[in-house]
Coordinates of C-alpha atoms and ligand atoms in Angstrom, one line a residue:
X194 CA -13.5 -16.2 -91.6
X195 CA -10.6 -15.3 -88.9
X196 CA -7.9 -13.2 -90.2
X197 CA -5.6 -15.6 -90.1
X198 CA -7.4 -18.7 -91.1
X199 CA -6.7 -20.2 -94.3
X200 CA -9.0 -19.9 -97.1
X201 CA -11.7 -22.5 -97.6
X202 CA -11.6 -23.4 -101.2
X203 CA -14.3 -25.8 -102.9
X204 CA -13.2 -27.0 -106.7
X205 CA -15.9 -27.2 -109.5
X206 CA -14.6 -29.4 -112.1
X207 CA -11.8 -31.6 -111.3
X208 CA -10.7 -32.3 -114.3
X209 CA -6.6 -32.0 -115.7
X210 CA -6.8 -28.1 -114.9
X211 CA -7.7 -28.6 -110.7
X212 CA -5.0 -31.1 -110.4
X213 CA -2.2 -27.8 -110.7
X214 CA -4.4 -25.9 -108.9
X215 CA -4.7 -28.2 -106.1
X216 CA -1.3 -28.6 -105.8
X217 CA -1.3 -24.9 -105.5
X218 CA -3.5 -24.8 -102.8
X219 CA -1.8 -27.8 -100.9
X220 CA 1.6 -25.5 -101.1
X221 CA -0.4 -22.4 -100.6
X222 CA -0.4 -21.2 -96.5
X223 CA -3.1 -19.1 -97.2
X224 CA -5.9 -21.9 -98.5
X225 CA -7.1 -25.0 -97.8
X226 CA -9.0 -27.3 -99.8
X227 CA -12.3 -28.5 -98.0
X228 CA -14.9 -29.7 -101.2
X229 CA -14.9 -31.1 -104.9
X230 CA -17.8 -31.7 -107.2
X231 CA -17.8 -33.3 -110.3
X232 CA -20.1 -35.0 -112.7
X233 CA -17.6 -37.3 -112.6
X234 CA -17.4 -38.7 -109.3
X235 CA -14.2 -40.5 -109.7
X236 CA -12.6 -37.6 -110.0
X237 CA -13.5 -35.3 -107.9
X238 CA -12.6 -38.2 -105.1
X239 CA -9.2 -38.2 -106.7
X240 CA -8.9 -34.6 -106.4
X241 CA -10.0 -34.5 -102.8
X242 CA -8.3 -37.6 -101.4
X243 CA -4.9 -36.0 -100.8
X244 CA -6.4 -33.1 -99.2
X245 CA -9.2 -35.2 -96.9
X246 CA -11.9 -32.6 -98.5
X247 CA -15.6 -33.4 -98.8
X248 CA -16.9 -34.6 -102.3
X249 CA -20.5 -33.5 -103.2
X250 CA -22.2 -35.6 -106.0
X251 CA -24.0 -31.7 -106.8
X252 CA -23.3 -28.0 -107.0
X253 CA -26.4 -27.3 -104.5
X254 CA -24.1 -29.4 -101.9
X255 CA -20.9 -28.1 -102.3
X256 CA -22.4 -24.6 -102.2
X257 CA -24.0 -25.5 -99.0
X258 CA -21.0 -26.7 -97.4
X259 CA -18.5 -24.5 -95.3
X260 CA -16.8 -22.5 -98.1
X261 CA -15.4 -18.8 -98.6
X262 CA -14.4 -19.5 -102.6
X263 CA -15.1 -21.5 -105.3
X264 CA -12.5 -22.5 -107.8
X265 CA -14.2 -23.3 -111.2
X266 CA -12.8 -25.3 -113.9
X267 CA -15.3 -26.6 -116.8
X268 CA -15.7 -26.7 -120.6
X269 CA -16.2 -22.6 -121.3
X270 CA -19.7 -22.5 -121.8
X271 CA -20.3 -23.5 -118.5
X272 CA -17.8 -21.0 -116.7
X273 CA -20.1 -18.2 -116.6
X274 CA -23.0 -19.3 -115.9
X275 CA -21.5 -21.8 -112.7
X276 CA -19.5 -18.6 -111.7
X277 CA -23.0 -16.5 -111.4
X278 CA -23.8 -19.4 -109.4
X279 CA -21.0 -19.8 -107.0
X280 CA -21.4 -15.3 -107.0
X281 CA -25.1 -15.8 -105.9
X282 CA -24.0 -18.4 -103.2
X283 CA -22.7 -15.7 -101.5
X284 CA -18.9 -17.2 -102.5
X285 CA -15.9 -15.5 -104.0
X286 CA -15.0 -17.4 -107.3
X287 CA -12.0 -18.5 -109.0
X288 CA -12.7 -19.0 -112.7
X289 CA -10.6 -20.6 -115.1
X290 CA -9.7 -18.8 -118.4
X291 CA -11.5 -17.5 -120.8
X292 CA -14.2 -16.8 -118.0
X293 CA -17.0 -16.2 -119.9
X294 CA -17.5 -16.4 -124.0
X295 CA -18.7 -12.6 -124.3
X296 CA -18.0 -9.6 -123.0
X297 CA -21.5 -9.6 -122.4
X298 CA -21.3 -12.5 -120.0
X299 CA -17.9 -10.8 -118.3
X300 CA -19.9 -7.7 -117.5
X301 CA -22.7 -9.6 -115.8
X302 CA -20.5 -11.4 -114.0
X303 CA -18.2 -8.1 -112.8
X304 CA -21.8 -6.5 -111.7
X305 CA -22.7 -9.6 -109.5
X306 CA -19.1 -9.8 -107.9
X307 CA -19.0 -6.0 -107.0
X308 CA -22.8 -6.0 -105.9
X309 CA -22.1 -8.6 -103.6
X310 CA -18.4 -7.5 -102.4
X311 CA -17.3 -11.1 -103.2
X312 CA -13.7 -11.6 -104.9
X313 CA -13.6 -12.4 -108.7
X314 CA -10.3 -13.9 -110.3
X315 CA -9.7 -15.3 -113.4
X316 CA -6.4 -18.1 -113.4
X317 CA -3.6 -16.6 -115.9
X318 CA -0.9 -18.1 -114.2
X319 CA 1.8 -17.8 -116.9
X320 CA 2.2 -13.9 -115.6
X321 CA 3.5 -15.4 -112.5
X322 CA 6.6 -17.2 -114.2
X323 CA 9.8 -16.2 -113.6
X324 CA 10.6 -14.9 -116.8
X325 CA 7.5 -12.6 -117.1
X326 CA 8.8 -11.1 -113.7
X327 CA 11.9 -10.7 -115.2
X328 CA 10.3 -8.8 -119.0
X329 CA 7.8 -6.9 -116.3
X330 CA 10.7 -4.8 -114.6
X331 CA 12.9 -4.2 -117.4
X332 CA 9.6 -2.9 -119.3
X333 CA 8.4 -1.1 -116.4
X334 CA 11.9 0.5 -115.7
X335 CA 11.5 1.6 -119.6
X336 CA 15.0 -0.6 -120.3
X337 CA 13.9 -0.9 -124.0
X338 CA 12.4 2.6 -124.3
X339 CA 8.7 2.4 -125.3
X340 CA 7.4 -0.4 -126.6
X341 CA 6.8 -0.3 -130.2
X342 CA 6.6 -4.4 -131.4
X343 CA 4.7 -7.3 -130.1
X344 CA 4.7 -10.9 -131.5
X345 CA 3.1 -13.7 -130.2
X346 CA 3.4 -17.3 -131.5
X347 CA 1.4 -19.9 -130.3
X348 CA 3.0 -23.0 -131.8
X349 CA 2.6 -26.6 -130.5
X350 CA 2.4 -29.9 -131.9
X351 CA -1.1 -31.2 -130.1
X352 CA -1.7 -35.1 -131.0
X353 CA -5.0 -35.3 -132.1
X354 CA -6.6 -37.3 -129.7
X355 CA -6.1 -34.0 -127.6
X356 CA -9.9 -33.0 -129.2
X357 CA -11.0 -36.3 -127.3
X358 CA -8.6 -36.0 -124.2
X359 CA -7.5 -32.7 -123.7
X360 CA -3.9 -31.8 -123.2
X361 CA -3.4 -34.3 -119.8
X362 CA -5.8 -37.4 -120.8
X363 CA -7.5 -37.1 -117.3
X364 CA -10.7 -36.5 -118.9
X365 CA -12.3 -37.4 -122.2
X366 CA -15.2 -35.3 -124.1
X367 CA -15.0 -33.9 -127.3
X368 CA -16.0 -30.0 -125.8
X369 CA -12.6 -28.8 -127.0
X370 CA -14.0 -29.5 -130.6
X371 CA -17.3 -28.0 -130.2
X372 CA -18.0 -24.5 -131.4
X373 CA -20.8 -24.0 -128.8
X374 CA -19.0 -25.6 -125.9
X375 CA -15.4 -24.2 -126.2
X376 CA -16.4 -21.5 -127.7
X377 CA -13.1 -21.1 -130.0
X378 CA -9.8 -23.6 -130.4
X379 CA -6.1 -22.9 -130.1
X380 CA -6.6 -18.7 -129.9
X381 CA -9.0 -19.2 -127.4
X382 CA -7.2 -22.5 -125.4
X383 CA -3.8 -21.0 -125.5
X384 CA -2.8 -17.3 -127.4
X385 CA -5.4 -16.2 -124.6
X386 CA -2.4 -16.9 -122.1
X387 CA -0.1 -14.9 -124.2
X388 CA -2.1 -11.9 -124.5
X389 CA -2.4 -11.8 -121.1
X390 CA 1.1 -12.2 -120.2
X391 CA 1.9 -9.3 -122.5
X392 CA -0.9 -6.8 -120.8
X393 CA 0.5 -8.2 -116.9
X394 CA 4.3 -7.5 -119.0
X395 CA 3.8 -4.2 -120.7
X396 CA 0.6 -2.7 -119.2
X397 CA -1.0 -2.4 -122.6
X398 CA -4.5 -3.2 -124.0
X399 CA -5.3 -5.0 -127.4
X400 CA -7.1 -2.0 -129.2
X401 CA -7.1 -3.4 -133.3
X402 CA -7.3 -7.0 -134.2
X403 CA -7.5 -8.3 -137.7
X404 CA -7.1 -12.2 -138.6
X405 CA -7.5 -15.3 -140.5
X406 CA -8.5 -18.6 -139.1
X407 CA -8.9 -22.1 -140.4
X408 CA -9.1 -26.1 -139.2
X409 CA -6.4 -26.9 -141.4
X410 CA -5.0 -30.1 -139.7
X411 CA -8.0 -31.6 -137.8
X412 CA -11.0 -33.1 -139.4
X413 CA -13.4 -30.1 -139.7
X414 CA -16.2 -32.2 -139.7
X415 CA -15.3 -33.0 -135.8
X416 CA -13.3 -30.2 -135.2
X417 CA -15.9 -27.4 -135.2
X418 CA -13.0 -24.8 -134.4
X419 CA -9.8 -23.2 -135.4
X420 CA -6.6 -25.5 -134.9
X421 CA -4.6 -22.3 -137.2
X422 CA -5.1 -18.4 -137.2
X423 CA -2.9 -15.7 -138.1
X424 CA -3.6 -12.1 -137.0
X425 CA -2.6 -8.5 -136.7
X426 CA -2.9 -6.1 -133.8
X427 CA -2.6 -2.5 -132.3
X428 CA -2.1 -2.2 -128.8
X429 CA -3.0 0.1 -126.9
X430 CA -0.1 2.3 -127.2
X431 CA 0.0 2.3 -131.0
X432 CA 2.3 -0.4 -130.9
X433 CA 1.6 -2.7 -134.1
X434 CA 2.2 -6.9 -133.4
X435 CA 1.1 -10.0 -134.4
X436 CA 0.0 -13.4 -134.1
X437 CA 0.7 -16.7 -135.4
X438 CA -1.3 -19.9 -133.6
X439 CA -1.0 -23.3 -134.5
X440 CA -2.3 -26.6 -132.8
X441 CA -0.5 -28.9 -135.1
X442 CA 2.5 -27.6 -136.2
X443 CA 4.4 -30.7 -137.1
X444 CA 7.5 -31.0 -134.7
X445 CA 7.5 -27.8 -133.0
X446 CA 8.6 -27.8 -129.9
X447 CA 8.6 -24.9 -127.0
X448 CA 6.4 -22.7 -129.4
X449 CA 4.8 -20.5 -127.3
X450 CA 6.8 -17.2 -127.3
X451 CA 6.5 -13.3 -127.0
X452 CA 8.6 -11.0 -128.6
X453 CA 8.6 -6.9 -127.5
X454 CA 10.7 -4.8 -129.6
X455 CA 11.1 -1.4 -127.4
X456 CA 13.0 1.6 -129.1
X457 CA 15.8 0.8 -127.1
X458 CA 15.7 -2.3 -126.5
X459 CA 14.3 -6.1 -127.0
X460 CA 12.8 -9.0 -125.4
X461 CA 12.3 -12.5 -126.3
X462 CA 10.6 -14.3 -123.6
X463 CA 10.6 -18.2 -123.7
X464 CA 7.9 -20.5 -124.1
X465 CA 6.6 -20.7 -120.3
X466 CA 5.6 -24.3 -120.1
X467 CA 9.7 -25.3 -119.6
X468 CA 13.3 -24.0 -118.0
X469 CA 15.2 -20.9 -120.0
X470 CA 15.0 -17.5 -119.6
X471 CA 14.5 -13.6 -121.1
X472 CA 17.0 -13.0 -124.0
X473 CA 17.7 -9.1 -124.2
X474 CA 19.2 -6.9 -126.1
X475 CA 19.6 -3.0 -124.9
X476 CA 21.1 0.2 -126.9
X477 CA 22.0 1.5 -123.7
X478 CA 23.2 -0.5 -120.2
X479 CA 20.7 -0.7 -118.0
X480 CA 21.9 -1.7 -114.2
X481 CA 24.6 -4.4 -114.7
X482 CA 23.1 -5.5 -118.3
X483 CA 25.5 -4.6 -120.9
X484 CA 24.5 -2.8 -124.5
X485 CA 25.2 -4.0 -128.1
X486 CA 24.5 -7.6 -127.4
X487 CA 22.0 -10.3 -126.7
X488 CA 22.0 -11.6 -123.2
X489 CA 20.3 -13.9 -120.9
X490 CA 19.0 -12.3 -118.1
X491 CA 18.3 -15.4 -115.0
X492 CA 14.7 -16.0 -113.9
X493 CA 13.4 -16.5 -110.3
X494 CA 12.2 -19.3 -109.7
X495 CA 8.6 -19.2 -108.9
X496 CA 5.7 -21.7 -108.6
X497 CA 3.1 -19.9 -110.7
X498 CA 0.0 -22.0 -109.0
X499 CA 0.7 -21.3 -105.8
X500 CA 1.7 -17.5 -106.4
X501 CA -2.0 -17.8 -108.2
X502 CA -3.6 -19.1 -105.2
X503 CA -1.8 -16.3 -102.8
X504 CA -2.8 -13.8 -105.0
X505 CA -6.7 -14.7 -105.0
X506 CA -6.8 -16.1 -101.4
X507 CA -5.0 -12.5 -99.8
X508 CA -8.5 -10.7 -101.1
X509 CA -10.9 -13.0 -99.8
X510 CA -9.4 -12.9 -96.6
X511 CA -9.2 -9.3 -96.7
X512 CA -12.6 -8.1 -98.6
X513 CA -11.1 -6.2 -101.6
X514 CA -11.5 -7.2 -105.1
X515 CA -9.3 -9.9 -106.9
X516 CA -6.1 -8.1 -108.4
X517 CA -6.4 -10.5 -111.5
X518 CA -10.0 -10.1 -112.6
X519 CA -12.3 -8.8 -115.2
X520 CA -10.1 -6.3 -116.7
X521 CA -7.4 -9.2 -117.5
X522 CA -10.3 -10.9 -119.1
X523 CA -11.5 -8.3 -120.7
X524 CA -8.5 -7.4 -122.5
X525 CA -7.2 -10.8 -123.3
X526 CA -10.7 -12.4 -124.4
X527 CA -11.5 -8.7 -126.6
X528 CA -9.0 -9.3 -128.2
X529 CA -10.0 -13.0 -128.9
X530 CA -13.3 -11.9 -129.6
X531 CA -12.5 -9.6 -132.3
X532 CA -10.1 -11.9 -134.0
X533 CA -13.2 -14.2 -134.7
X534 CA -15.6 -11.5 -135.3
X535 CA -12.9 -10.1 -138.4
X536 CA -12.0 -13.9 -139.5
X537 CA -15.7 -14.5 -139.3
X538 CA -15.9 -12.1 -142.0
X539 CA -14.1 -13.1 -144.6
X540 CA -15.6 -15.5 -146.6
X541 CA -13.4 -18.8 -146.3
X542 CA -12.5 -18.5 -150.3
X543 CA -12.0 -15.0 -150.3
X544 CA -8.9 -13.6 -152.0
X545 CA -8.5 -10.0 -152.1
X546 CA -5.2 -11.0 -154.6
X547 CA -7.2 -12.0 -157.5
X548 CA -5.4 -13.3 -160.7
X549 CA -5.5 -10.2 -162.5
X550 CA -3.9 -8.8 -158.8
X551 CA -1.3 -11.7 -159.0
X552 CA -0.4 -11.5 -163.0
X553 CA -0.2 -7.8 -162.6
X554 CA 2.0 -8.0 -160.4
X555 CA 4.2 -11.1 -162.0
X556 CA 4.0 -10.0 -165.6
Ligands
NAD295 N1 -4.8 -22.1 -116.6 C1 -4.3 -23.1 -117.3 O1 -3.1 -23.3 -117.5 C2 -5.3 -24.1 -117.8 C3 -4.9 -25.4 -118.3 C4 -5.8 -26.3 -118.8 C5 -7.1 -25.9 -118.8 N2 -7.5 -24.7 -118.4 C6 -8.9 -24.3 -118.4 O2 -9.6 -25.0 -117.4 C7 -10.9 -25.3 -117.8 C8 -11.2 -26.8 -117.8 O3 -10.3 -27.4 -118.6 P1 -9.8 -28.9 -118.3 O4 -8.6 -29.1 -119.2 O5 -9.6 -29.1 -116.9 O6 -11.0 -29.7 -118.9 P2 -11.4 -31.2 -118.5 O7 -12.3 -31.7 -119.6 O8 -10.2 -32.0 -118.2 O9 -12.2 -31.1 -117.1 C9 -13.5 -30.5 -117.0 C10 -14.2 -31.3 -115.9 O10 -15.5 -30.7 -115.7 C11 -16.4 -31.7 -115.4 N3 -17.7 -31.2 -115.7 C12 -18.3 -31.0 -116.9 N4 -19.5 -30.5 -116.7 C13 -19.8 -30.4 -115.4 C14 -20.8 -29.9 -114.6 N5 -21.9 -29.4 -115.2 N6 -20.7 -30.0 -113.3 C15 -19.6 -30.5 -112.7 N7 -18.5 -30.9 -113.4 C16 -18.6 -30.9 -114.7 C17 -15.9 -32.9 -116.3 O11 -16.4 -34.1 -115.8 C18 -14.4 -32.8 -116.2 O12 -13.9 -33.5 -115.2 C19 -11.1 -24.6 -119.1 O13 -11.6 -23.3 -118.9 C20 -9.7 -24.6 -119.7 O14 -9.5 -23.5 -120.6 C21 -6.6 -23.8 -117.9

């Protein structure tokens, strides 16, 4: 690949995830897309129409073609093992969150990326919104102090054909609902995003997780995993948070916050997936912010996709290692991880309040 030649990207599952990131490639000057696959082959024609790419009706042909990375997006339990594929191809790869279901299947992957010298990047896009820009420089210029509180909500009102259809309707398959296949449900799908946004934010790694999870709304005879979890964390810093995740919450609307509480300072992010911006509140001015009171600090505007796309394609071009990688995964999806593992735990009917706990207490 010349130096200045855009990067040749081939897309492996062209389902309603590729359809941002082709867009990000289309506005991207530093990629080009020249292959889909897809079991289905509808789609990966759609995908590869606007662009004039190739379609390949198997992975063995799109590997084969003219290619320097691989984007990957397909149910979870196939990530790893297609990314190991794409790796051994001799092809940087682009994998879609969560990457791989264990930290097990991370490390394997991270081995065959550096043996190879081949690029490795995971798609967490939401870091590159302009309101985590905005929570990233006043934490990293220490404008609320050290960071002491985090809470993440993951709150949204999915319809319930989203098991079937996903949260764009371009495909339908019921992996989302399987346990084997998806590997977890709304933690997993979504709160991963907002654990990541707070380590790209703050710098800090999950270290403690405790939690409760249930399918609460959903039919858990076809819903094989969580639509509700609570949890509490540690980070890294000794900084205590927590989580609260629901897939159904009836009505809620732009649900998907983060909340730092510094020692000098806050920060309420909004949810990413719309318009607003960082509220914050300071003890002490910082630059041209004021003290005492909440404001709202004005976010870039940024085109997270494409600024994904940059930031993997600069690499390949270049030889050096993806700058979103592994260790994003690894912190976001350990912390995942051991949410399950704790909730796993706990016997469903439980109660560490028993009655006597409960009249004790009331009597
Ligand atoms: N970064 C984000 O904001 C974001 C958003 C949505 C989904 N995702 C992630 O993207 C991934 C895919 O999710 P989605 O919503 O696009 O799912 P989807 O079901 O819409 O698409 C998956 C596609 O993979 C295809 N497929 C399945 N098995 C295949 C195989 N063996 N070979 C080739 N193609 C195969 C299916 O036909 C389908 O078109 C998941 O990891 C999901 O978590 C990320």
């Amino acid at each position: 690949m010349s130096a200045h030649a855009p990067v040749r990207f081939g897309v492996v599952g062209c389902g309603g995830a590729a359809v941002d990131i082709a867009g990000g490639i289309a506005r991207s000057d530093l990629a080009t897309l020249v292959a889909t696959h897809d079991l289905d082959l509808a789609l990966a024609e759609s995908l590869a129409a606007p662009a004039r790419a190739r379609v390949h009706d198997s992975l063995d042909a799109l590997l084969a073609d003219d290619l320097d990375a691989v984007y990957i997006a397909l149910p979870h339990h196939l990530l790893a093992p297609i990314a190991e594929r794409v790796l051994t191809a001799g092809r940087a790869a682009l994998v879609e969150k969560p990457m791989a279901l264990s930290l097990d299947a991370l490390d394997r992957l991270d081995d065959r990326a550096r043996a190879a010298g081949l690029a490795l990047g995971v798609v967490f896009e939401l870091r590159e919104t302009g309101p985590a820009l905005v929570a990233r420089q006043l934490v990293q210029a220490e404008a609320i102090g050290r960071v002491v509180g985090i809470r993440l909500r993951t709150l949204i009102d999915k319809p319930m054909d989203y098991w079937m259809r996903g949260p764009t309707g371009r495909t339908s398959s019921p992996w989302r609902a399987s346990r084997e296949r998806a590997g977890g449900g709304v933690v997993l799908m979504n709160t991963i995003h907002q654990l990541d946004l707070v380590h790209a934010v703050t710098g800090l790694v999950p270290i403690e997780v405790t939690g409760v999870t249930g399918t609460l709304h959903a039919d858990p005879a076809s819903v094989e995993v969580e639509d509700t979890a609570a949890a509490a964390m540690r980070w890294s810093n000794g900084a205590i948070g927590s989580i609260v995740a629901g897939a159904h919450v009836p009505g809620m609307e732009r649900g998907e916050t983060v909340e730092l509480d510094g020692t000098d300072g806050a920060i309420r992010m909004p949810d990413p997936y719309g318009p607003g911006d960082c509220s914050v509140f300071l003890r002490r001015p910082w630059g041209e912010l004021p003290a005492g009171r909440w404001v709202d600090v004005p976010s870039p505007v940024t085109d997270p996709f494409r600024a994904t796309i940059d930031g993997f394609a600069a690499p390949v071009r270049d030889g050096v290692p993806a700058p979103v990688g592994v260790p994003a995964v690894r912190s976001a999806l350990g912390a995942v991880l051991r949410l399950y593992e704790d909730a796993a735990a706990r016997p469903a009917d439980a109660t560490a309040l028993t009655d006597d706990h409960v009249q004790g207490r009331t009597a």
